[in-house]
């Protein structure tokens, strides 16, 4: 069509994709929209709308087909490599256990064998988390019709937390009764479990961790508050990046992989939620998320 014929026409008459029309009607342009190109369905476009001048919006479209392909390749690579590493790590761990059992308690070989076993377990944990992250990323279409019994989930989280705390921490749990949500139970439980385990790991023995699930104005809020070391402001926005660590030495000591909060981020995005972090160095942190009202199920 000649450019002169486009002038003055409504943009949704020119781009007739239903997702684009819904995006315009929503009138909230904080996040970009991805739609197939009207020229070729094999190409993917990213649409952004931003304020431009007086009561005007600037539309920017860019071809992100290659970026999308590279991201898919990265996900496949991570998933495949993680899967292939499971078997050799299991074999290594098995032989190390046999070697340990053959050595006397006072043998000089016990120390290096223990260190090797410790690092093998750490690698195995990292592989498991990479596989979990790959599964969550791949499962973009979460069935939000299933009800999650939050009271039952809290009971399981409580057992795990007390086992991890090993009687060295004060743990407090509060779960509002008859307040359930819809979604994927494994993903949501994984997110909650990661937040609780992080709070315990980065809090000194004798500290306190408080876990809550409660009704709020915009939905239901899950929060984990600790009295740990806290996080400096410059690190907070990067916490959910894969392998990002505030302190490499501390993460190595606690066995952190840098993947837990990435798993949390993706699991929450499937439940129309996002992670909020409030922290102060030396005083502790609160990690929380809100499940929106339309996903909740309140029993009367």
PDB file of N, CA, C and O in Angstrom, residues 56-132:
ATOM      1  N   UNK A  56       0.520  11.483  22.410  1.00  0.00           N
ATOM      2  CA  UNK A  56       0.903  10.650  21.276  1.00  0.00           C
ATOM      3  C   UNK A  56       1.717   9.460  21.775  1.00  0.00           C
ATOM      4  O   UNK A  56       2.328   9.504  22.844  1.00  0.00           O
ATOM      5  N   UNK A  57       1.707   8.395  20.981  1.00  0.00           N
ATOM      6  CA  UNK A  57       2.488   7.206  21.292  1.00  0.00           C
ATOM      7  C   UNK A  57       3.370   6.855  20.099  1.00  0.00           C
ATOM      8  O   UNK A  57       2.940   6.974  18.947  1.00  0.00           O
ATOM      9  N   UNK A  58       4.573   6.440  20.391  1.00  0.00           N
ATOM     10  CA  UNK A  58       5.498   5.996  19.355  1.00  0.00           C
ATOM     11  C   UNK A  58       5.512   4.474  19.341  1.00  0.00           C
ATOM     12  O   UNK A  58       5.723   3.831  20.375  1.00  0.00           O
ATOM     13  N   UNK A  59       5.257   3.880  18.173  1.00  0.00           N
ATOM     14  CA  UNK A  59       5.280   2.427  18.022  1.00  0.00           C
ATOM     15  C   UNK A  59       6.600   2.023  17.382  1.00  0.00           C
ATOM     16  O   UNK A  59       6.976   2.530  16.318  1.00  0.00           O
ATOM     17  N   UNK A  60       7.291   1.088  18.031  1.00  0.00           N
ATOM     18  CA  UNK A  60       8.551   0.560  17.504  1.00  0.00           C
ATOM     19  C   UNK A  60       8.395  -0.947  17.336  1.00  0.00           C
ATOM     20  O   UNK A  60       7.994  -1.653  18.269  1.00  0.00           O
ATOM     21  N   UNK A  61       8.691  -1.420  16.144  1.00  0.00           N
ATOM     22  CA  UNK A  61       8.631  -2.861  15.865  1.00  0.00           C
ATOM     23  C   UNK A  61      10.012  -3.330  15.427  1.00  0.00           C
ATOM     24  O   UNK A  61      10.677  -2.667  14.631  1.00  0.00           O
ATOM     25  N   UNK A  62      10.432  -4.463  15.980  1.00  0.00           N
ATOM     26  CA  UNK A  62      11.722  -5.018  15.543  1.00  0.00           C
ATOM     27  C   UNK A  62      11.608  -6.524  15.370  1.00  0.00           C
ATOM     28  O   UNK A  62      10.820  -7.195  16.066  1.00  0.00           O
ATOM     29  N   UNK A  63      12.411  -7.034  14.458  1.00  0.00           N
ATOM     30  CA  UNK A  63      12.420  -8.464  14.154  1.00  0.00           C
ATOM     31  C   UNK A  63      13.289  -9.173  15.192  1.00  0.00           C
ATOM     32  O   UNK A  63      14.494  -8.943  15.281  1.00  0.00           O
ATOM     33  N   UNK A  64      12.669 -10.037  16.009  1.00  0.00           N
ATOM     34  CA  UNK A  64      13.421 -10.761  17.044  1.00  0.00           C
ATOM     35  C   UNK A  64      13.475 -12.259  16.741  1.00  0.00           C
ATOM     36  O   UNK A  64      13.698 -13.069  17.641  1.00  0.00           O
ATOM     37  N   UNK A  65      13.288 -12.615  15.455  1.00  0.00           N
ATOM     38  CA  UNK A  65      13.292 -14.029  15.075  1.00  0.00           C
ATOM     39  C   UNK A  65      14.588 -14.714  15.472  1.00  0.00           C
ATOM     40  O   UNK A  65      14.595 -15.796  16.071  1.00  0.00           O
ATOM     41  N   UNK A  66      15.716 -14.082  15.146  1.00  0.00           N
ATOM     42  CA  UNK A  66      17.020 -14.673  15.436  1.00  0.00           C
ATOM     43  C   UNK A  66      17.249 -14.771  16.939  1.00  0.00           C
ATOM     44  O   UNK A  66      17.760 -15.792  17.430  1.00  0.00           O
ATOM     45  N   UNK A  67      16.870 -13.737  17.678  1.00  0.00           N
ATOM     46  CA  UNK A  67      17.026 -13.766  19.143  1.00  0.00           C
ATOM     47  C   UNK A  67      16.215 -14.908  19.732  1.00  0.00           C
ATOM     48  O   UNK A  67      16.677 -15.636  20.619  1.00  0.00           O
ATOM     49  N   UNK A  68      14.997 -15.077  19.212  1.00  0.00           N
ATOM     50  CA  UNK A  68      14.119 -16.144  19.692  1.00  0.00           C
ATOM     51  C   UNK A  68      14.714 -17.514  19.382  1.00  0.00           C
ATOM     52  O   UNK A  68      14.673 -18.439  20.209  1.00  0.00           O
ATOM     53  N   UNK A  69      15.296 -17.675  18.191  1.00  0.00           N
ATOM     54  CA  UNK A  69      15.922 -18.937  17.809  1.00  0.00           C
ATOM     55  C   UNK A  69      17.118 -19.249  18.710  1.00  0.00           C
ATOM     56  O   UNK A  69      17.302 -20.393  19.147  1.00  0.00           O
ATOM     57  N   UNK A  70      17.947 -18.225  18.975  1.00  0.00           N
ATOM     58  CA  UNK A  70      19.113 -18.425  19.836  1.00  0.00           C
ATOM     59  C   UNK A  70      18.697 -18.786  21.258  1.00  0.00           C
ATOM     60  O   UNK A  70      19.332 -19.622  21.911  1.00  0.00           O
ATOM     61  N   UNK A  71      17.625 -18.165  21.745  1.00  0.00           N
ATOM     62  CA  UNK A  71      17.125 -18.479  23.087  1.00  0.00           C
ATOM     63  C   UNK A  71      16.630 -19.913  23.160  1.00  0.00           C
ATOM     64  O   UNK A  71      16.885 -20.624  24.150  1.00  0.00           O
ATOM     65  N   UNK A  72      15.948 -20.366  22.105  1.00  0.00           N
ATOM     66  CA  UNK A  72      15.482 -21.760  22.048  1.00  0.00           C
ATOM     67  C   UNK A  72      16.659 -22.726  22.018  1.00  0.00           C
ATOM     68  O   UNK A  72      16.637 -23.775  22.675  1.00  0.00           O
ATOM     69  N   UNK A  73      17.698 -22.369  21.249  1.00  0.00           N
ATOM     70  CA  UNK A  73      18.899 -23.205  21.182  1.00  0.00           C
ATOM     71  C   UNK A  73      19.578 -23.289  22.548  1.00  0.00           C
ATOM     72  O   UNK A  73      20.039 -24.355  22.964  1.00  0.00           O
ATOM     73  N   UNK A  74      19.630 -22.148  23.253  1.00  0.00           N
ATOM     74  CA  UNK A  74      20.243 -22.142  24.581  1.00  0.00           C
ATOM     75  C   UNK A  74      19.483 -23.044  25.546  1.00  0.00           C
ATOM     76  O   UNK A  74      20.086 -23.844  26.279  1.00  0.00           O
ATOM     77  N   UNK A  75      18.149 -22.937  25.531  1.00  0.00           N
ATOM     78  CA  UNK A  75      17.336 -23.765  26.420  1.00  0.00           C
ATOM     79  C   UNK A  75      17.529 -25.248  26.119  1.00  0.00           C
ATOM     80  O   UNK A  75      17.677 -26.068  27.031  1.00  0.00           O
ATOM     81  N   UNK A  76      17.532 -25.611  24.823  1.00  0.00           N
ATOM     82  CA  UNK A  76      17.720 -27.005  24.437  1.00  0.00           C
ATOM     83  C   UNK A  76      19.094 -27.503  24.856  1.00  0.00           C
ATOM     84  O   UNK A  76      19.244 -28.635  25.341  1.00  0.00           O
ATOM     85  N   UNK A  77      20.116 -26.649  24.671  1.00  0.00           N
ATOM     86  CA  UNK A  77      21.488 -27.033  25.025  1.00  0.00           C
ATOM     87  C   UNK A  77      21.602 -27.296  26.520  1.00  0.00           C
ATOM     88  O   UNK A  77      22.143 -28.323  26.942  1.00  0.00           O
ATOM     89  N   UNK A  78      21.084 -26.374  27.332  1.00  0.00           N
ATOM     90  CA  UNK A  78      21.161 -26.524  28.786  1.00  0.00           C
ATOM     91  C   UNK A  78      20.421 -27.782  29.238  1.00  0.00           C
ATOM     92  O   UNK A  78      20.924 -28.553  30.071  1.00  0.00           O
ATOM     93  N   UNK A  79      19.236 -28.000  28.675  1.00  0.00           N
ATOM     94  CA  UNK A  79      18.436 -29.178  29.056  1.00  0.00           C
ATOM     95  C   UNK A  79      19.151 -30.467  28.672  1.00  0.00           C
ATOM     96  O   UNK A  79      19.225 -31.408  29.469  1.00  0.00           O
ATOM     97  N   UNK A  80      19.720 -30.515  27.463  1.00  0.00           N
ATOM     98  CA  UNK A  80      20.386 -31.732  26.990  1.00  0.00           C
ATOM     99  C   UNK A  80      21.669 -32.022  27.759  1.00  0.00           C
ATOM    100  O   UNK A  80      21.927 -33.165  28.153  1.00  0.00           O
ATOM    101  N   UNK A  81      22.480 -30.987  27.977  1.00  0.00           N
ATOM    102  CA  UNK A  81      23.730 -31.175  28.714  1.00  0.00           C
ATOM    103  C   UNK A  81      23.443 -31.599  30.148  1.00  0.00           C
ATOM    104  O   UNK A  81      24.089 -32.510  30.686  1.00  0.00           O
ATOM    105  N   UNK A  82      22.469 -30.967  30.783  1.00  0.00           N
ATOM    106  CA  UNK A  82      22.117 -31.315  32.163  1.00  0.00           C
ATOM    107  C   UNK A  82      21.675 -32.774  32.251  1.00  0.00           C
ATOM    108  O   UNK A  82      22.054 -33.502  33.180  1.00  0.00           O
ATOM    109  N   UNK A  83      20.877 -33.189  31.282  1.00  0.00           N
ATOM    110  CA  UNK A  83      20.394 -34.569  31.276  1.00  0.00           C
ATOM    111  C   UNK A  83      21.557 -35.554  31.103  1.00  0.00           C
ATOM    112  O   UNK A  83      21.623 -36.591  31.785  1.00  0.00           O
ATOM    113  N   UNK A  84      22.500 -35.230  30.210  1.00  0.00           N
ATOM    114  CA  UNK A  84      23.633 -36.122  29.947  1.00  0.00           C
ATOM    115  C   UNK A  84      24.599 -36.190  31.121  1.00  0.00           C
ATOM    116  O   UNK A  84      25.321 -37.178  31.271  1.00  0.00           O
ATOM    117  N   UNK A  85      24.652 -35.150  31.946  1.00  0.00           N
ATOM    118  CA  UNK A  85      25.567 -35.131  33.092  1.00  0.00           C
ATOM    119  C   UNK A  85      25.067 -35.987  34.252  1.00  0.00           C
ATOM    120  O   UNK A  85      25.852 -36.377  35.123  1.00  0.00           O
ATOM    121  N   UNK A  86      23.768 -36.283  34.284  1.00  0.00           N
ATOM    122  CA  UNK A  86      23.202 -37.017  35.416  1.00  0.00           C
ATOM    123  C   UNK A  86      23.837 -38.387  35.602  1.00  0.00           C
ATOM    124  O   UNK A  86      24.211 -38.766  36.705  1.00  0.00           O
ATOM    125  N   UNK A  87      23.989 -39.140  34.511  1.00  0.00           N
ATOM    126  CA  UNK A  87      24.513 -40.508  34.607  1.00  0.00           C
ATOM    127  C   UNK A  87      25.961 -40.552  35.086  1.00  0.00           C
ATOM    128  O   UNK A  87      26.267 -41.276  36.049  1.00  0.00           O
ATOM    129  N   UNK A  88      26.900 -39.817  34.455  1.00  0.00           N
ATOM    130  CA  UNK A  88      28.285 -39.880  34.953  1.00  0.00           C
ATOM    131  C   UNK A  88      28.425 -39.400  36.397  1.00  0.00           C
ATOM    132  O   UNK A  88      29.247 -39.950  37.145  1.00  0.00           O
ATOM    133  N   UNK A  89      27.638 -38.413  36.807  1.00  0.00           N
ATOM    134  CA  UNK A  89      27.711 -37.951  38.189  1.00  0.00           C
ATOM    135  C   UNK A  89      27.230 -39.026  39.158  1.00  0.00           C
ATOM    136  O   UNK A  89      27.799 -39.204  40.235  1.00  0.00           O
ATOM    137  N   UNK A  90      26.179 -39.748  38.772  1.00  0.00           N
ATOM    138  CA  UNK A  90      25.672 -40.839  39.612  1.00  0.00           C
ATOM    139  C   UNK A  90      26.719 -41.940  39.755  1.00  0.00           C
ATOM    140  O   UNK A  90      26.926 -42.492  40.847  1.00  0.00           O
ATOM    141  N   UNK A  91      27.407 -42.262  38.646  1.00  0.00           N
ATOM    142  CA  UNK A  91      28.467 -43.288  38.668  1.00  0.00           C
ATOM    143  C   UNK A  91      29.606 -42.834  39.577  1.00  0.00           C
ATOM    144  O   UNK A  91      30.107 -43.604  40.414  1.00  0.00           O
ATOM    145  N   UNK A  92      30.048 -41.589  39.422  1.00  0.00           N
ATOM    146  CA  UNK A  92      31.129 -41.050  40.261  1.00  0.00           C
ATOM    147  C   UNK A  92      30.771 -41.121  41.740  1.00  0.00           C
ATOM    148  O   UNK A  92      31.576 -41.541  42.575  1.00  0.00           O
ATOM    149  N   UNK A  93      29.555 -40.719  42.048  1.00  0.00           N
ATOM    150  CA  UNK A  93      29.121 -40.710  43.445  1.00  0.00           C
ATOM    151  C   UNK A  93      29.097 -42.125  44.017  1.00  0.00           C
ATOM    152  O   UNK A  93      29.499 -42.353  45.158  1.00  0.00           O
ATOM    153  N   UNK A  94      28.648 -43.075  43.202  1.00  0.00           N
ATOM    154  CA  UNK A  94      28.598 -44.469  43.648  1.00  0.00           C
ATOM    155  C   UNK A  94      29.976 -45.027  43.960  1.00  0.00           C
ATOM    156  O   UNK A  94      30.183 -45.657  45.012  1.00  0.00           O
ATOM    157  N   UNK A  95      30.931 -44.781  43.078  1.00  0.00           N
ATOM    158  CA  UNK A  95      32.288 -45.285  43.300  1.00  0.00           C
ATOM    159  C   UNK A  95      32.966 -44.577  44.472  1.00  0.00           C
ATOM    160  O   UNK A  95      33.746 -45.184  45.217  1.00  0.00           O
ATOM    161  N   UNK A  96      32.697 -43.299  44.657  1.00  0.00           N
ATOM    162  CA  UNK A  96      33.262 -42.577  45.797  1.00  0.00           C
ATOM    163  C   UNK A  96      32.749 -43.150  47.116  1.00  0.00           C
ATOM    164  O   UNK A  96      33.503 -43.276  48.093  1.00  0.00           O
ATOM    165  N   UNK A  97      31.464 -43.516  47.159  1.00  0.00           N
ATOM    166  CA  UNK A  97      30.907 -44.120  48.366  1.00  0.00           C
ATOM    167  C   UNK A  97      31.573 -45.454  48.669  1.00  0.00           C
ATOM    168  O   UNK A  97      31.864 -45.782  49.824  1.00  0.00           O
ATOM    169  N   UNK A  98      31.838 -46.243  47.603  1.00  0.00           N
ATOM    170  CA  UNK A  98      32.517 -47.538  47.785  1.00  0.00           C
ATOM    171  C   UNK A  98      33.929 -47.319  48.308  1.00  0.00           C
ATOM    172  O   UNK A  98      34.384 -47.998  49.243  1.00  0.00           O
ATOM    173  N   UNK A  99      34.643 -46.341  47.722  1.00  0.00           N
ATOM    174  CA  UNK A  99      36.021 -46.054  48.144  1.00  0.00           C
ATOM    175  C   UNK A  99      36.062 -45.577  49.589  1.00  0.00           C
ATOM    176  O   UNK A  99      36.966 -45.945  50.354  1.00  0.00           O
ATOM    177  N   UNK A 100      35.069 -44.769  49.984  1.00  0.00           N
ATOM    178  CA  UNK A 100      35.017 -44.295  51.366  1.00  0.00           C
ATOM    179  C   UNK A 100      34.801 -45.442  52.343  1.00  0.00           C
ATOM    180  O   UNK A 100      35.396 -45.483  53.425  1.00  0.00           O
ATOM    181  N   UNK A 101      33.936 -46.381  51.974  1.00  0.00           N
ATOM    182  CA  UNK A 101      33.643 -47.515  52.856  1.00  0.00           C
ATOM    183  C   UNK A 101      34.839 -48.459  53.003  1.00  0.00           C
ATOM    184  O   UNK A 101      34.939 -49.185  53.992  1.00  0.00           O
ATOM    185  N   UNK A 102      35.764 -48.442  52.033  1.00  0.00           N
ATOM    186  CA  UNK A 102      36.938 -49.323  52.064  1.00  0.00           C
ATOM    187  C   UNK A 102      38.090 -48.729  52.879  1.00  0.00           C
ATOM    188  O   UNK A 102      39.060 -49.419  53.179  1.00  0.00           O
ATOM    189  N   UNK A 103      37.995 -47.427  53.204  1.00  0.00           N
ATOM    190  CA  UNK A 103      39.063 -46.769  53.941  1.00  0.00           C
ATOM    191  C   UNK A 103      38.743 -46.726  55.436  1.00  0.00           C
ATOM    192  O   UNK A 103      37.588 -46.618  55.838  1.00  0.00           O
ATOM    193  N   UNK A 104      39.776 -46.817  56.274  1.00  0.00           N
ATOM    194  CA  UNK A 104      39.602 -46.672  57.715  1.00  0.00           C
ATOM    195  C   UNK A 104      39.236 -45.227  58.045  1.00  0.00           C
ATOM    196  O   UNK A 104      39.540 -44.306  57.284  1.00  0.00           O
ATOM    197  N   UNK A 105      38.615 -45.027  59.189  1.00  0.00           N
ATOM    198  CA  UNK A 105      38.187 -43.679  59.591  1.00  0.00           C
ATOM    199  C   UNK A 105      39.365 -42.712  59.703  1.00  0.00           C
ATOM    200  O   UNK A 105      39.242 -41.532  59.429  1.00  0.00           O
ATOM    201  N   UNK A 106      40.512 -43.217  60.119  1.00  0.00           N
ATOM    202  CA  UNK A 106      41.686 -42.363  60.307  1.00  0.00           C
ATOM    203  C   UNK A 106      42.588 -42.328  59.079  1.00  0.00           C
ATOM    204  O   UNK A 106      43.703 -41.794  59.147  1.00  0.00           O
ATOM    205  N   UNK A 107      42.145 -42.884  57.996  1.00  0.00           N
ATOM    206  CA  UNK A 107      42.959 -42.917  56.772  1.00  0.00           C
ATOM    207  C   UNK A 107      43.134 -41.500  56.217  1.00  0.00           C
ATOM    208  O   UNK A 107      42.185 -40.702  56.220  1.00  0.00           O
ATOM    209  N   UNK A 108      44.328 -41.159  55.719  1.00  0.00           N
ATOM    210  CA  UNK A 108      44.548 -39.830  55.116  1.00  0.00           C
ATOM    211  C   UNK A 108      43.730 -39.628  53.834  1.00  0.00           C
ATOM    212  O   UNK A 108      43.585 -38.502  53.362  1.00  0.00           O
ATOM    213  N   UNK A 109      43.209 -40.724  53.293  1.00  0.00           N
ATOM    214  CA  UNK A 109      42.397 -40.617  52.065  1.00  0.00           C
ATOM    215  C   UNK A 109      40.970 -40.157  52.334  1.00  0.00           C
ATOM    216  O   UNK A 109      40.252 -39.769  51.407  1.00  0.00           O
ATOM    217  N   UNK A 110      40.553 -40.220  53.596  1.00  0.00           N
ATOM    218  CA  UNK A 110      39.160 -39.881  53.913  1.00  0.00           C
ATOM    219  C   UNK A 110      38.854 -38.409  53.609  1.00  0.00           C
ATOM    220  O   UNK A 110      37.782 -38.091  53.083  1.00  0.00           O
ATOM    221  N   UNK A 111      39.790 -37.517  53.923  1.00  0.00           N
ATOM    222  CA  UNK A 111      39.537 -36.092  53.698  1.00  0.00           C
ATOM    223  C   UNK A 111      39.338 -35.762  52.220  1.00  0.00           C
ATOM    224  O   UNK A 111      38.336 -35.125  51.848  1.00  0.00           O
ATOM    225  N   UNK A 112      40.265 -36.182  51.315  1.00  0.00           N
ATOM    226  CA  UNK A 112      40.025 -35.897  49.886  1.00  0.00           C
ATOM    227  C   UNK A 112      38.779 -36.588  49.339  1.00  0.00           C
ATOM    228  O   UNK A 112      38.080 -36.030  48.488  1.00  0.00           O
ATOM    229  N   UNK A 113      38.489 -37.794  49.839  1.00  0.00           N
ATOM    230  CA  UNK A 113      37.290 -38.495  49.381  1.00  0.00           C
ATOM    231  C   UNK A 113      36.023 -37.751  49.820  1.00  0.00           C
ATOM    232  O   UNK A 113      35.060 -37.637  49.058  1.00  0.00           O
ATOM    233  N   UNK A 114      36.029 -37.230  51.049  1.00  0.00           N
ATOM    234  CA  UNK A 114      34.886 -36.451  51.527  1.00  0.00           C
ATOM    235  C   UNK A 114      34.696 -35.186  50.700  1.00  0.00           C
ATOM    236  O   UNK A 114      33.569 -34.803  50.365  1.00  0.00           O
ATOM    237  N   UNK A 115      35.808 -34.520  50.365  1.00  0.00           N
ATOM    238  CA  UNK A 115      35.722 -33.304  49.558  1.00  0.00           C
ATOM    239  C   UNK A 115      35.184 -33.609  48.166  1.00  0.00           C
ATOM    240  O   UNK A 115      34.363 -32.867  47.621  1.00  0.00           O
ATOM    241  N   UNK A 116      35.644 -34.717  47.589  1.00  0.00           N
ATOM    242  CA  UNK A 116      35.151 -35.116  46.263  1.00  0.00           C
ATOM    243  C   UNK A 116      33.669 -35.454  46.303  1.00  0.00           C
ATOM    244  O   UNK A 116      32.908 -35.083  45.404  1.00  0.00           O
ATOM    245  N   UNK A 117      33.254 -36.130  47.367  1.00  0.00           N
ATOM    246  CA  UNK A 117      31.839 -36.480  47.516  1.00  0.00           C
ATOM    247  C   UNK A 117      30.987 -35.222  47.678  1.00  0.00           C
ATOM    248  O   UNK A 117      29.907 -35.091  47.089  1.00  0.00           O
ATOM    249  N   UNK A 118      31.501 -34.261  48.457  1.00  0.00           N
ATOM    250  CA  UNK A 118      30.785 -33.005  48.672  1.00  0.00           C
ATOM    251  C   UNK A 118      30.607 -32.242  47.361  1.00  0.00           C
ATOM    252  O   UNK A 118      29.512 -31.741  47.056  1.00  0.00           O
ATOM    253  N   UNK A 119      31.663 -32.158  46.559  1.00  0.00           N
ATOM    254  CA  UNK A 119      31.580 -31.432  45.291  1.00  0.00           C
ATOM    255  C   UNK A 119      30.721 -32.168  44.263  1.00  0.00           C
ATOM    256  O   UNK A 119      30.048 -31.545  43.436  1.00  0.00           O
ATOM    257  N   UNK A 120      30.722 -33.486  44.330  1.00  0.00           N
ATOM    258  CA  UNK A 120      29.871 -34.270  43.424  1.00  0.00           C
ATOM    259  C   UNK A 120      28.401 -34.036  43.740  1.00  0.00           C
ATOM    260  O   UNK A 120      27.580 -33.866  42.832  1.00  0.00           O
ATOM    261  N   UNK A 121      28.079 -33.980  45.030  1.00  0.00           N
ATOM    262  CA  UNK A 121      26.693 -33.693  45.424  1.00  0.00           C
ATOM    263  C   UNK A 121      26.291 -32.289  44.987  1.00  0.00           C
ATOM    264  O   UNK A 121      25.158 -32.066  44.560  1.00  0.00           O
ATOM    265  N   UNK A 122      27.225 -31.347  45.108  1.00  0.00           N
ATOM    266  CA  UNK A 122      26.934 -29.978  44.691  1.00  0.00           C
ATOM    267  C   UNK A 122      26.662 -29.913  43.186  1.00  0.00           C
ATOM    268  O   UNK A 122      25.735 -29.237  42.732  1.00  0.00           O
ATOM    269  N   UNK A 123      27.485 -30.623  42.400  1.00  0.00           N
ATOM    270  CA  UNK A 123      27.269 -30.659  40.953  1.00  0.00           C
ATOM    271  C   UNK A 123      25.939 -31.319  40.614  1.00  0.00           C
ATOM    272  O   UNK A 123      25.208 -30.889  39.732  1.00  0.00           O
ATOM    273  N   UNK A 124      25.607 -32.383  41.356  1.00  0.00           N
ATOM    274  CA  UNK A 124      24.347 -33.086  41.129  1.00  0.00           C
ATOM    275  C   UNK A 124      23.160 -32.182  41.438  1.00  0.00           C
ATOM    276  O   UNK A 124      22.161 -32.171  40.697  1.00  0.00           O
ATOM    277  N   UNK A 125      23.281 -31.399  42.511  1.00  0.00           N
ATOM    278  CA  UNK A 125      22.220 -30.454  42.861  1.00  0.00           C
ATOM    279  C   UNK A 125      22.054 -29.397  41.774  1.00  0.00           C
ATOM    280  O   UNK A 125      20.932 -29.031  41.416  1.00  0.00           O
ATOM    281  N   UNK A 126      23.167 -28.913  41.223  1.00  0.00           N
ATOM    282  CA  UNK A 126      23.105 -27.914  40.170  1.00  0.00           C
ATOM    283  C   UNK A 126      22.448 -28.472  38.914  1.00  0.00           C
ATOM    284  O   UNK A 126      21.631 -27.806  38.275  1.00  0.00           O
ATOM    285  N   UNK A 127      22.773 -29.723  38.574  1.00  0.00           N
ATOM    286  CA  UNK A 127      22.161 -30.373  37.412  1.00  0.00           C
ATOM    287  C   UNK A 127      20.660 -30.510  37.599  1.00  0.00           C
ATOM    288  O   UNK A 127      19.862 -30.236  36.692  1.00  0.00           O
ATOM    289  N   UNK A 128      20.244 -30.905  38.815  1.00  0.00           N
ATOM    290  CA  UNK A 128      18.819 -31.049  39.100  1.00  0.00           C
ATOM    291  C   UNK A 128      18.095 -29.708  38.963  1.00  0.00           C
ATOM    292  O   UNK A 128      16.988 -29.634  38.440  1.00  0.00           O
ATOM    293  N   UNK A 129      18.743 -28.624  39.422  1.00  0.00           N
ATOM    294  CA  UNK A 129      18.120 -27.310  39.326  1.00  0.00           C
ATOM    295  C   UNK A 129      18.071 -26.819  37.882  1.00  0.00           C
ATOM    296  O   UNK A 129      17.103 -26.164  37.484  1.00  0.00           O
ATOM    297  N   UNK A 130      19.095 -27.126  37.101  1.00  0.00           N
ATOM    298  CA  UNK A 130      19.074 -26.770  35.680  1.00  0.00           C
ATOM    299  C   UNK A 130      17.941 -27.485  34.960  1.00  0.00           C
ATOM    300  O   UNK A 130      17.252 -26.914  34.113  1.00  0.00           O
ATOM    301  N   UNK A 131      17.745 -28.763  35.291  1.00  0.00           N
ATOM    302  CA  UNK A 131      16.653 -29.533  34.679  1.00  0.00           C
ATOM    303  C   UNK A 131      15.296 -28.979  35.117  1.00  0.00           C
ATOM    304  O   UNK A 131      14.372 -28.893  34.308  1.00  0.00           O
ATOM    305  N   UNK A 132      15.192 -28.603  36.394  1.00  0.00           N
ATOM    306  CA  UNK A 132      13.940 -28.019  36.893  1.00  0.00           C
ATOM    307  C   UNK A 132      13.647 -26.703  36.180  1.00  0.00           C
ATOM    308  O   UNK A 132      12.506 -26.433  35.773  1.00  0.00           O
TER     309      UNK A 132
END
